[in-house]
Tab-separated table of C-alpha atoms in Angstrom:
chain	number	residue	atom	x	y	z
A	1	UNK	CA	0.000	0.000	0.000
A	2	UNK	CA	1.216	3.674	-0.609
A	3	UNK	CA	1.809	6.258	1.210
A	4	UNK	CA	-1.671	8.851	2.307
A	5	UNK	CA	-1.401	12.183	1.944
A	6	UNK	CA	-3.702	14.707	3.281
A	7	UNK	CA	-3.493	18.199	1.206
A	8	UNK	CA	-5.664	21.370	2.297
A	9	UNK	CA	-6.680	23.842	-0.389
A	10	UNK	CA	-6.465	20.715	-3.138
A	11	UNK	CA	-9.078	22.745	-5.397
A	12	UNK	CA	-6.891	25.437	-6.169
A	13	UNK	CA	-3.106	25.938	-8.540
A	14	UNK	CA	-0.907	24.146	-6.303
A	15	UNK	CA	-3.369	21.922	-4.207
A	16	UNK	CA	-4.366	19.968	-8.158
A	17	UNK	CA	-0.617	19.600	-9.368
A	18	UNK	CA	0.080	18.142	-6.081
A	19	UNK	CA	-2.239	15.640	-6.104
A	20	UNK	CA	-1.666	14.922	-9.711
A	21	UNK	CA	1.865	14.357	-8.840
A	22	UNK	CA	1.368	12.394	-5.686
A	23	UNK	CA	-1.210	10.382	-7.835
A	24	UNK	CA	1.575	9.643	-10.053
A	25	UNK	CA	3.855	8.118	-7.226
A	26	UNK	CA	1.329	5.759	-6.359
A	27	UNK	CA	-0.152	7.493	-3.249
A	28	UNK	CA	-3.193	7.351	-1.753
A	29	UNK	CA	-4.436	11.512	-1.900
A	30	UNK	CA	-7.055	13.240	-0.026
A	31	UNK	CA	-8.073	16.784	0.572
A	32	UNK	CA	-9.749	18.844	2.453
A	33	UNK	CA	-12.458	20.953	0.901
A	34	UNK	CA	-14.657	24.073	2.301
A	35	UNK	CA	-18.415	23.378	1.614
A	36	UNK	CA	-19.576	25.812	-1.262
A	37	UNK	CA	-23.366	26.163	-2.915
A	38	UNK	CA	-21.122	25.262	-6.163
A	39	UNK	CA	-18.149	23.002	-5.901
A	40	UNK	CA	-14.971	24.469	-6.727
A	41	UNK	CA	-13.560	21.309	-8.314
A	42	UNK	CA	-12.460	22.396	-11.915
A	43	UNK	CA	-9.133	21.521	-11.897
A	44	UNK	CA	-9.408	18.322	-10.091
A	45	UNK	CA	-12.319	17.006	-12.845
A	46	UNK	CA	-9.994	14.586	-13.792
A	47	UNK	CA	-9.392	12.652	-10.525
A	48	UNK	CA	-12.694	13.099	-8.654
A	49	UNK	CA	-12.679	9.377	-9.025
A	50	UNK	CA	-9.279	8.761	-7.499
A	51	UNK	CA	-9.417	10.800	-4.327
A	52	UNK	CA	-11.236	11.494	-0.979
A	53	UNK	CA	-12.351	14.846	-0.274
A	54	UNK	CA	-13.466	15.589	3.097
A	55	UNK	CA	-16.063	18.843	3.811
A	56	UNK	CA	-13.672	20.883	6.357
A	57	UNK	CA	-11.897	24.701	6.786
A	58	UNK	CA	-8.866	26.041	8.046
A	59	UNK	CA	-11.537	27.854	10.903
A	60	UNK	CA	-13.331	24.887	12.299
A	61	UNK	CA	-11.069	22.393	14.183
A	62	UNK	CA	-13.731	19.514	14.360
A	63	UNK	CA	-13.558	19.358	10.980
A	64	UNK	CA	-10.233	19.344	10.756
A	65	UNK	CA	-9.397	16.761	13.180
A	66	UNK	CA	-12.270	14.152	11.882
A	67	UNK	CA	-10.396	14.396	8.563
A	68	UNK	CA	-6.901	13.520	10.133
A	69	UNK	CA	-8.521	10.900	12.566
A	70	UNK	CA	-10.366	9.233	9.163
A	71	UNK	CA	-7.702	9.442	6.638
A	72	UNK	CA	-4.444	8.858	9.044
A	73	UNK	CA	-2.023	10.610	6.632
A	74	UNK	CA	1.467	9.892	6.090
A	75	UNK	CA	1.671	13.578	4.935
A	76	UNK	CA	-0.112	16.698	5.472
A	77	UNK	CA	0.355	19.574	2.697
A	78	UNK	CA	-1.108	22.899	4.025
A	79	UNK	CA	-1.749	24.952	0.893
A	80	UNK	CA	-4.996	26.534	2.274
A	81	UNK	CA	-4.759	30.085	2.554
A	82	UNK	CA	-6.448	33.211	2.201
A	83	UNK	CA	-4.161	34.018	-0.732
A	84	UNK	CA	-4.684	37.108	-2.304
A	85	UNK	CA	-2.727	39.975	-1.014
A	86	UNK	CA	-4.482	43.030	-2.366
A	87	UNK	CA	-7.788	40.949	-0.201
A	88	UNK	CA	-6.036	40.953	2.906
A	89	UNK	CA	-6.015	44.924	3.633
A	90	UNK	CA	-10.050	45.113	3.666
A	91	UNK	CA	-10.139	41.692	5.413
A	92	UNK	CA	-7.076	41.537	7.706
A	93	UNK	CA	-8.875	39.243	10.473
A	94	UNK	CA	-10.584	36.447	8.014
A	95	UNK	CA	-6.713	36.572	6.417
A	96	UNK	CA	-5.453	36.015	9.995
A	97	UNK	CA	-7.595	33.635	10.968
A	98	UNK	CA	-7.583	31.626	8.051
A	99	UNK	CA	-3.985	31.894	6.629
A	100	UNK	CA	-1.885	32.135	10.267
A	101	UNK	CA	-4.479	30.295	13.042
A	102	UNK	CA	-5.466	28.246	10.405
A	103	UNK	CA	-2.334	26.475	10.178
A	104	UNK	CA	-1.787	25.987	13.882
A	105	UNK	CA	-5.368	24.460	14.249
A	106	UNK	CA	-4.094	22.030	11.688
A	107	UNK	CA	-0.997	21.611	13.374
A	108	UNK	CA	-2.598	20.777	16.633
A	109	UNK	CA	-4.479	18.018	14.754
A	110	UNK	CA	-1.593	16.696	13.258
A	111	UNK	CA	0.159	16.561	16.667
A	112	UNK	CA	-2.931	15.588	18.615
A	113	UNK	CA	-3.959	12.861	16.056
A	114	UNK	CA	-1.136	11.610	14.158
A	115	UNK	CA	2.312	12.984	15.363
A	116	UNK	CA	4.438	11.047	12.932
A	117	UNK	CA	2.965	12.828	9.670
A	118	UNK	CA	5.021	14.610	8.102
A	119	UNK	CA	3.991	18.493	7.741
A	120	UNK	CA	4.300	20.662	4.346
A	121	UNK	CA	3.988	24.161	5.208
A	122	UNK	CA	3.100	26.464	2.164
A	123	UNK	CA	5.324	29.778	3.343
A	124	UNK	CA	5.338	32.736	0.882
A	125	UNK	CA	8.311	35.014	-0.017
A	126	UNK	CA	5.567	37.892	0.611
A	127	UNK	CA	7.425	37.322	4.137
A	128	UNK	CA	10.332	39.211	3.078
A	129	UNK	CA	9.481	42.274	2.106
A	130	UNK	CA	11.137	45.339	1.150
A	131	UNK	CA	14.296	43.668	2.007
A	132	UNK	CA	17.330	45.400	0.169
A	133	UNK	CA	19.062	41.847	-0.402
A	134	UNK	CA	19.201	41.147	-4.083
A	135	UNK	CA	19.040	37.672	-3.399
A	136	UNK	CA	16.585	36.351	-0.820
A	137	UNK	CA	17.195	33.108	0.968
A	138	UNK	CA	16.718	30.958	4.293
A	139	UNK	CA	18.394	33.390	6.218
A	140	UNK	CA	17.279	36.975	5.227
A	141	UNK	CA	15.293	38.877	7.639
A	142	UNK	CA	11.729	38.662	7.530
A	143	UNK	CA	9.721	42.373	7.432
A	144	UNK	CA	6.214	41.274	5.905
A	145	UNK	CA	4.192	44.744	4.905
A	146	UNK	CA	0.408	43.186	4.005
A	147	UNK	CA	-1.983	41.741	6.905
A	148	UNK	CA	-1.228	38.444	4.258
A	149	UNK	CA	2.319	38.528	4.787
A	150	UNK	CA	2.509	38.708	8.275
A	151	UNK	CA	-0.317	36.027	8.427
A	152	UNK	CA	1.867	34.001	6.343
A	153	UNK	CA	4.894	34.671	9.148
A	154	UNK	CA	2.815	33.896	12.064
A	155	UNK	CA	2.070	30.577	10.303
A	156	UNK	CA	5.819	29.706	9.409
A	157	UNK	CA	7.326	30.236	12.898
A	158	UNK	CA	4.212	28.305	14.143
A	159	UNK	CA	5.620	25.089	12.337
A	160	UNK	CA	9.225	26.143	13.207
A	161	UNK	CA	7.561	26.159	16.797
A	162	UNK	CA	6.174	22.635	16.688
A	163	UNK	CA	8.733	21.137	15.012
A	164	UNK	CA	11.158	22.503	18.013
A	165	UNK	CA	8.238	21.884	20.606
A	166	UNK	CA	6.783	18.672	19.859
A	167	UNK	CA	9.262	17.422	17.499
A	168	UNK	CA	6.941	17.167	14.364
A	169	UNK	CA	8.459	16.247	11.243
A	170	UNK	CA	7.856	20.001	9.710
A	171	UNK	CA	9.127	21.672	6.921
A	172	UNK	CA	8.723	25.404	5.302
A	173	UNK	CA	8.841	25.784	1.230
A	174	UNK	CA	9.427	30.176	1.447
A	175	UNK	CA	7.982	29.923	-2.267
A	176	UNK	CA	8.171	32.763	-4.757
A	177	UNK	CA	5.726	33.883	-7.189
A	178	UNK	CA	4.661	30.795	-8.894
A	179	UNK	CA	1.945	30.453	-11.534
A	180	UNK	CA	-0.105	28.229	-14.519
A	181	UNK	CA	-3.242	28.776	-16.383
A	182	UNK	CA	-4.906	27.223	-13.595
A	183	UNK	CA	-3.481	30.896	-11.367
A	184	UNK	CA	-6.951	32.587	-10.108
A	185	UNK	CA	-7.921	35.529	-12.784
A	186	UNK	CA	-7.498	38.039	-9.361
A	187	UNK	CA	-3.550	37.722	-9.505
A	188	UNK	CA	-1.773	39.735	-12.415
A	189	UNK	CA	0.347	37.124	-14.083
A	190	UNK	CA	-3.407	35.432	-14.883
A	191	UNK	CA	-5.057	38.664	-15.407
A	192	UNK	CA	-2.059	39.802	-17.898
A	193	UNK	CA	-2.413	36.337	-20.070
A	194	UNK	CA	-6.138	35.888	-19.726
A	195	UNK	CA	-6.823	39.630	-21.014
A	196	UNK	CA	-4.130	39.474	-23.806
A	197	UNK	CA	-6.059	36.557	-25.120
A	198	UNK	CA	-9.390	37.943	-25.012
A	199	UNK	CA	-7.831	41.323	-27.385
A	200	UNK	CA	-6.274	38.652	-29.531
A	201	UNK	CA	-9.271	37.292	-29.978
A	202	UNK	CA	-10.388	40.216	-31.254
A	203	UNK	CA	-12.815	40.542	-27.586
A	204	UNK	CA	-13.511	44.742	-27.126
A	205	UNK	CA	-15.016	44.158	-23.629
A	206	UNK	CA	-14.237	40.684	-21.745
A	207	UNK	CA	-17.251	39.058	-20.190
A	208	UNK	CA	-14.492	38.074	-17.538
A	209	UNK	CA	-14.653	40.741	-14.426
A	210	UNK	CA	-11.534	41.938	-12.044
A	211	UNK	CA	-11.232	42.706	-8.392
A	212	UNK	CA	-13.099	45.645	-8.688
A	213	UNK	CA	-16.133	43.832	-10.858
A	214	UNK	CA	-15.609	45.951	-13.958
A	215	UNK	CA	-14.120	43.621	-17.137
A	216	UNK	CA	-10.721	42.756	-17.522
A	217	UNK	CA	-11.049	44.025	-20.972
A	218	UNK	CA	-13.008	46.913	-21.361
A	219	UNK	CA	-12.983	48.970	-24.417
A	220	UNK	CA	-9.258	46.982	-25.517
A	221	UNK	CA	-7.820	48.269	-22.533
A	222	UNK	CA	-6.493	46.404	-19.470
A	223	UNK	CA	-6.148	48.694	-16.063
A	224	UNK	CA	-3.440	48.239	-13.893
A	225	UNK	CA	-2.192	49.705	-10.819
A	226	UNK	CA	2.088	49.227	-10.078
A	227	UNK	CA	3.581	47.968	-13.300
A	228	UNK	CA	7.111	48.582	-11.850
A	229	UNK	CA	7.301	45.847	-9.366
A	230	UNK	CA	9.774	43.181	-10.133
A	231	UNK	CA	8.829	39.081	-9.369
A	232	UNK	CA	10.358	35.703	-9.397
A	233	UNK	CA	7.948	33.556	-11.458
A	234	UNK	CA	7.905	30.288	-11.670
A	235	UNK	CA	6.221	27.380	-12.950
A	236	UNK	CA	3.404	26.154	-10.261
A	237	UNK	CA	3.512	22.632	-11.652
A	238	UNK	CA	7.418	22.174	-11.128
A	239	UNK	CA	6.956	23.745	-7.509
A	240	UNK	CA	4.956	21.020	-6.544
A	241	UNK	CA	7.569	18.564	-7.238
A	242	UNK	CA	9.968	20.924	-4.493
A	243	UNK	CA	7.084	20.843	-1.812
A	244	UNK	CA	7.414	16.622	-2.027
A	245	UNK	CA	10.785	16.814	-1.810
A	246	UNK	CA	11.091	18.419	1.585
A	247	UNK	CA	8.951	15.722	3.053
A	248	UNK	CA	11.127	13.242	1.783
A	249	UNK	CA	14.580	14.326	3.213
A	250	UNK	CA	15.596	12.578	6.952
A	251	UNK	CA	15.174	15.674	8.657
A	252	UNK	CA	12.523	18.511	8.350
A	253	UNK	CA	14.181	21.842	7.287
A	254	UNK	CA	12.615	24.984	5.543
A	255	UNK	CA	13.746	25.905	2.026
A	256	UNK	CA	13.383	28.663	-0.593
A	257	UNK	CA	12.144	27.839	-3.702
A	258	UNK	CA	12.529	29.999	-6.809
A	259	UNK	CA	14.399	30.468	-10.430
A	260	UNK	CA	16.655	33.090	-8.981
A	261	UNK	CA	15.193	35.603	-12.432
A	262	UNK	CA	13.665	38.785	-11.425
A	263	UNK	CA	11.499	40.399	-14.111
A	264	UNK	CA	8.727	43.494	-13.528
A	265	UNK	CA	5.085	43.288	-14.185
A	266	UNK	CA	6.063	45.546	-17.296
A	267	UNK	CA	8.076	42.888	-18.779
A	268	UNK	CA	5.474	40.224	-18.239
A	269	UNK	CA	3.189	42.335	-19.880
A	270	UNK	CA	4.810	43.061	-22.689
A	271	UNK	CA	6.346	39.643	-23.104
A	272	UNK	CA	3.017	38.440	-22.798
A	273	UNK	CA	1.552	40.421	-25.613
A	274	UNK	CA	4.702	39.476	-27.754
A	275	UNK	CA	3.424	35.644	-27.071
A	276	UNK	CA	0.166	36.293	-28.827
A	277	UNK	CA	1.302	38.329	-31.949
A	278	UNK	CA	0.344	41.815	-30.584
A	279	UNK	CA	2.671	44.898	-31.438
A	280	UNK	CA	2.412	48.247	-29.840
A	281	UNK	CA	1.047	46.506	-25.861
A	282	UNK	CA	1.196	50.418	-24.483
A	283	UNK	CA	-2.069	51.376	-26.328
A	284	UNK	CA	-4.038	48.305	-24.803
A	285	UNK	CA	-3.147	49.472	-20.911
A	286	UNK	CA	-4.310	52.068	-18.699
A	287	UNK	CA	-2.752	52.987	-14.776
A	288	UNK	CA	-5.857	53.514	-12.375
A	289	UNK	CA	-4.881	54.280	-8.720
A	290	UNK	CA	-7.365	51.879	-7.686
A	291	UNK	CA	-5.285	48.837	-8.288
A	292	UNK	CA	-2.549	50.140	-6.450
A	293	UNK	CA	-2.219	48.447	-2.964
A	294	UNK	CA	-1.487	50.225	0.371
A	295	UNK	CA	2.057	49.005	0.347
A	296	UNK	CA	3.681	47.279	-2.329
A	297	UNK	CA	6.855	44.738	-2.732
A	298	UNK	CA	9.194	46.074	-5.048
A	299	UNK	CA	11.398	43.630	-5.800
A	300	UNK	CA	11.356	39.614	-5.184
A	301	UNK	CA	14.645	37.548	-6.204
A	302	UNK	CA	15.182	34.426	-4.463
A	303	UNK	CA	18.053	32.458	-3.930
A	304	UNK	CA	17.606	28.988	-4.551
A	305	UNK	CA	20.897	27.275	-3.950
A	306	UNK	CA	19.649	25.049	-0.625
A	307	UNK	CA	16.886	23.665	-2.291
A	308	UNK	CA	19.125	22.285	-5.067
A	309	UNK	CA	22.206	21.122	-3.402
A	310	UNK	CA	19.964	19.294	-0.475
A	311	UNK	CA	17.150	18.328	-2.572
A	312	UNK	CA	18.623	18.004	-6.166
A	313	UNK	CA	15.350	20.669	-7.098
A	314	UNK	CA	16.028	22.928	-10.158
A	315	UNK	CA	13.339	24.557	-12.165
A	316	UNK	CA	12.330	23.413	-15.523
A	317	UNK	CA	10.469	26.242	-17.109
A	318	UNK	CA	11.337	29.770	-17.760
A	319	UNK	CA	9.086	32.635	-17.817
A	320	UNK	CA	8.788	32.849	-21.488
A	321	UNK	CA	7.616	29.120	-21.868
A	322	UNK	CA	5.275	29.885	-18.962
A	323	UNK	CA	3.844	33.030	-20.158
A	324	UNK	CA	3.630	30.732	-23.417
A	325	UNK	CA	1.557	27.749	-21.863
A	326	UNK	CA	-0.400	30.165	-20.120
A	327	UNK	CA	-1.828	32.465	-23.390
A	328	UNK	CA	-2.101	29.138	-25.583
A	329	UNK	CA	-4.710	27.962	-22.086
A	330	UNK	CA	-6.291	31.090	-21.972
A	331	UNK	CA	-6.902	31.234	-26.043
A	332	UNK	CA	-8.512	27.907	-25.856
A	333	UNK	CA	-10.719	29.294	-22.131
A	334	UNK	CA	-11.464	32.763	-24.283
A	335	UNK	CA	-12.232	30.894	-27.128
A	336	UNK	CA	-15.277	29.043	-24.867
A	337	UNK	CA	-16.292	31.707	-22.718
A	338	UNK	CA	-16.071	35.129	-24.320
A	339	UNK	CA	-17.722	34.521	-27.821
């Protein structure tokens, strides 16, 4: 029999490549999935039939413990989050309580339940902040500067705590920017590919909304707020493959994972627009204020180098491949939805 592993926020980017890839290595995969009038399941369509899914959240402990006490994993992967930055300003205590207490309610079923799981904590390089480090590894400060950030810190010294405390097998992945068509249409890198498809398509005003519930697309312009931050973007699918690897080591140790290339939201916009053919991307943006958040990163390089001498992880896609997969997926989406 394989191994069990128990992943929370399975529905979303990360949480179905995970489970694809743990399906792959012959394990058994469950997840943990908050009860909605219509089930958020699209990306895991294809192995509905191959997992469990348990009805549970990050804020209800019953529910988390009955999963752990039914499924007995081998590994927990806590992806759950409330994820999107820009969110966490008007709704600092939901981000709290989901994305930091969140993960110690699941730690305290872990260690109450079944202490010898191993524990896959989903950090974020949001942690680091404005640090002036070009490169940004295991041991750079930490000064988070959005409600998610410091969430996100509360949460990783929480599983540095228990795996000190209690001795839980617990590793931190401090990921960078990582994303794939299957990236929610609220973050940029999505909103950048799935709004260059819809003008290639020749869409004037996208049926598709943003954050603010106006269209991505409206009159063949996009709005945007800071075009002059810089990321380090990955490929979500070959991240997944890092987060297994730290469970797999003999001891539990936190590690950054990134590609060590910084680019700004500029340059994924216009390389993005160069994917799909279109000349000239300056006459299909706009700058509105109201994107802008209430403090910003402006720069995110990570450093890399732990990951891949202790767990032989390199990534396997650069941002131009990605930004490629990711307008050819949003073509094909546009293609259905917009028309």
């Amino acid at each position: 029999m394989g191994k069990r592993a128990l992943i929370t926020g399975i529905t979303g980017q990360d949480g179905s490549y995970l489970a694809e890839l743990l399906l792959e290595k012959g394990y058994e995969v469950a997840g943990v999935v908050r009860r909605l009038s219509t089930p958020n399941t699209i990306y895991l369509v294809n192995l509905l039939g191959k997992i469990k899914l348990y009805d549970g959240d990050l804020l209800d402990q019953g529910s988390l413990d009955r999963a752990v006490k039914d499924f007995m994993p081998d590994e927990v992967y806590n992806l759950a989050a409330q994820s999107f930055v820009k969110s966490s300003w008007p709704q600092p205590i939901l981000t709290s309580e989901v994305t930091g207490l969140g993960t110690t309610r699941l730690l305290e079923s872990v260690r109450n339940i079944k202490p010898d799981a191993r524990f896959y904590q989903a950090s974020s390089s949001e942690m680091f902040g404005n640090n002036p480090q070009e490169f940004l590894d295991e041991t750079t400060t930490l000064i988070p500067t959005s409600p998610y950030a410091i969430s996100k810190l509360y949460a990783h010294q929480m599983v540095q705590n228990y795996r000190e405390s209690f001795g839980l097998f617990a590793s931190c992945g401090i990921l960078f920017n990582h994303e794939s068509p299957r990236r929610g249409i609220e973050f940029i890198t999505r909103k950048v590919t799935y709004s260059v498809a819809c003008i290639k398509s020749g869409i004037i005003t996208s049926k598709m909304s943003n954050e603010e519930k106006e269209p991505l697309v409206k009159n063949s312009k996009i709005k945007f707020g800071n075009i002059d931050s810089k990321r380090d973007w990955g490929f979500a699918k070959d991240y997944v493959g890092a987060m297994w690897l730290m469970l797999q080591q003999e001891k539990p140790d936190d590690y950054v994972v990134a590609t060590g290339v910084c680019y700004s939201v500029r340059d994924f916009i216009q390389m993005a627009f160069a994917e799909a053919g279109i000349e000239d991307w300056e006459n299909y943006i706009e700058i509105d204020a109201r994107f802008k958040r209430p403090s910003d990163l402006v720069y995110l390089r990570g450093n890399a180098k732990k990951a891949k001498e202790k767990l032989g992880w390199e990534p396997k896609t650069d941002l131009q491949n990605l930004i490629k997969i990711m307008i050819e997926s949003d073509l094909e989406l546009v293609a259905r939805n917009e028309k």
